[in-house]
Phi, psi and omega in degrees: 000135176265145172250147189230109179261012182278158174203161179273115180291140176196172175298134184257121173274137185215165170241149184207145176207144177292130178251336168193170182213159175241189182296325187241008184206166170234143176251125178248146170261120186245139181217140175207160179290130180299144175272000175286137190271355185230049182294139170287147179304130181102350183245011189293332183263125174282136180230136170209155178259128186241114180258111186248122178298145177284331182263212182300132176261117188259341182193169178236145176227139168240133182246127178249122186279180178265186179297147176083199188240331191297327183289339187294322182295332176285319181291333178296339176300326186295327186306297183294326184285322174292323178297323175302329181269007176093016181249116176290133190230127178247129176246104185275134173269114183289147179302140180088006181229154169053245181275004182240028177292136179291158182303131175077012181241194177223160190301122172087347190297323191288341179292337181230020175295133188286059175213116187303321183297319179291316179301312180302317181303316184279326176292318176300314183297317179299318179293314182297317181295325178293315181295318182288333176292323173297318177304313182295316179298320178292319178303325181264015181056036181246005178252108184277155176296327175275102187211167179209142171256127177250119182240118179259125177053248178306319179300325177291322180296316178294324179298331180295330177277316179303317184297336178275322184283319196257125180260007177268011181255126181273320182224150174233126179243111178266125185242117177042062179236175182202184179217202185061076184304322178304317179293322179296319179296322188259347185236338186284137174297339181286345181248025177301328179299323180294320180291329174294324178290326175302316183293342178265004174108356178279163175086020179288319183296142176058026177060024182303323183281336187270095185302315183298310182294322181297316178295319182298314179297317180299315181299322182286323189264342183301319177303325178290318180299321182295347179253008181266152170272179186300312182298323179293321181297312187284343184246350186292139173257013180260356182239158180296141183303331181296333179301333186282350174239014186259126180304330182293340180285332188256348187302322183290345181267350181285147172283104188296339178295338181269351194257135165240129183242114180252117180255148179260118185298323184258026180290117177251357179282317176258128181304144185302324181291331179287325178284321183296317184292324177288320178302318180292325178290342178264030191307319184270005180274171172284108187244141180221139172247122182248150179282064181230170174252187183296327185236345188287350177277344188303322178291352182253047183301334182304317182296320178293318180299319180296321179290324177299317177300318179301315180294334179268008181059036174252096190242004180294146181299325183294326178290316179295324179294326180297334178296337183268003178303128182290124182232143171262111183276114181275138176279112184295345181267351184262123180276000000 
C-alpha cells in the first residue's frame, strides 16, 4: 500500500476573525478548506488559533497537539504568552480531534483505529493540513525564517514526517512522543479501544490483531526501513504498511541538528519500548529525559515556553518576563 502526503499547492482562501485580544497580541480563529482530497465528513475545514504580536514579530511557532482534546486547553496557554514575547504562534487543530472530529467518531480515535485505510486517511490528512497551514502563513508573510514546530505526542509523530518533507522548518521539538505503532496498538492504555475492537473481530488485515506476528515482522523489516529514503518508505510494498505512519521509519532522515527530543521518564501512556526505540533513532539529536509523566508537565507550560524562546535565540530578560504576563485565557468554544 502506498501512502500519499502530496497535495496541489495553490493560493489559499481563508476566513479569519479576532476572537479575543490581550495587551500585546490578538488571537484570530482561522479556517480554510483542506487541500487534502479524501477528507472524512466533518473534517473538511482546517482550523487553527493564531496569536499575533502587536509589536515586532521575532519568530514563528506552530504547535501540534496530542491525541484527544484535554491536552489542547493546556497548549492553548502557550499562544498568548509566546505572542507577548514577540513570537507569532499557531495552534493547529489536527483533523479527527477536538472541534474537527469526524461524524460518528471520537477525538483522536482514527489515527490508531485498527484499519489501515482509516489510519492512512488521517495521517495523510494531518500531514497535508500542517504543510498547507505553513503555506498559508507564508502566503500572509506570517511565517518567519526563525521558527520552530512543537509536537506533543501525536503532534510529535506527525512532526517526524513533516520534518523530512518540509525544508522551511528551522527547529523541531518533540515532546513526550514515541514510535513503534505495534507496541502502541497493543500496550498503550490510550489504545484500549483498539484492543476492544480486536476482540470483536477487527484488525485481521496485515496481522494488526496478531501481536506476535506484528512484532516479528517489524523486527525483521526495521533494518531494511532504516536504510530507505523517503520515497522508498512511502512506496515500498516490501515493508509492513504501519511503517509508513511510524515515526521510527523517518527518524534517520531528519536533520538531527534541528531536533530536540524530550522524553518523559515516568510516561505510562506510551510503552517504554516505543519511546526507547524512537529515542535511540534520534541519537545525534539534542535529547533530554525529564522526571515527568506524559501529562503531568502540561500545567507547567511556562517551562516549555521558556525553552522554546531559548531554541529561537530569544534570550533577553524582557522576553522571558513577558511569558509571565497575566492573561485570562478565554475558551473560544464557551459562549
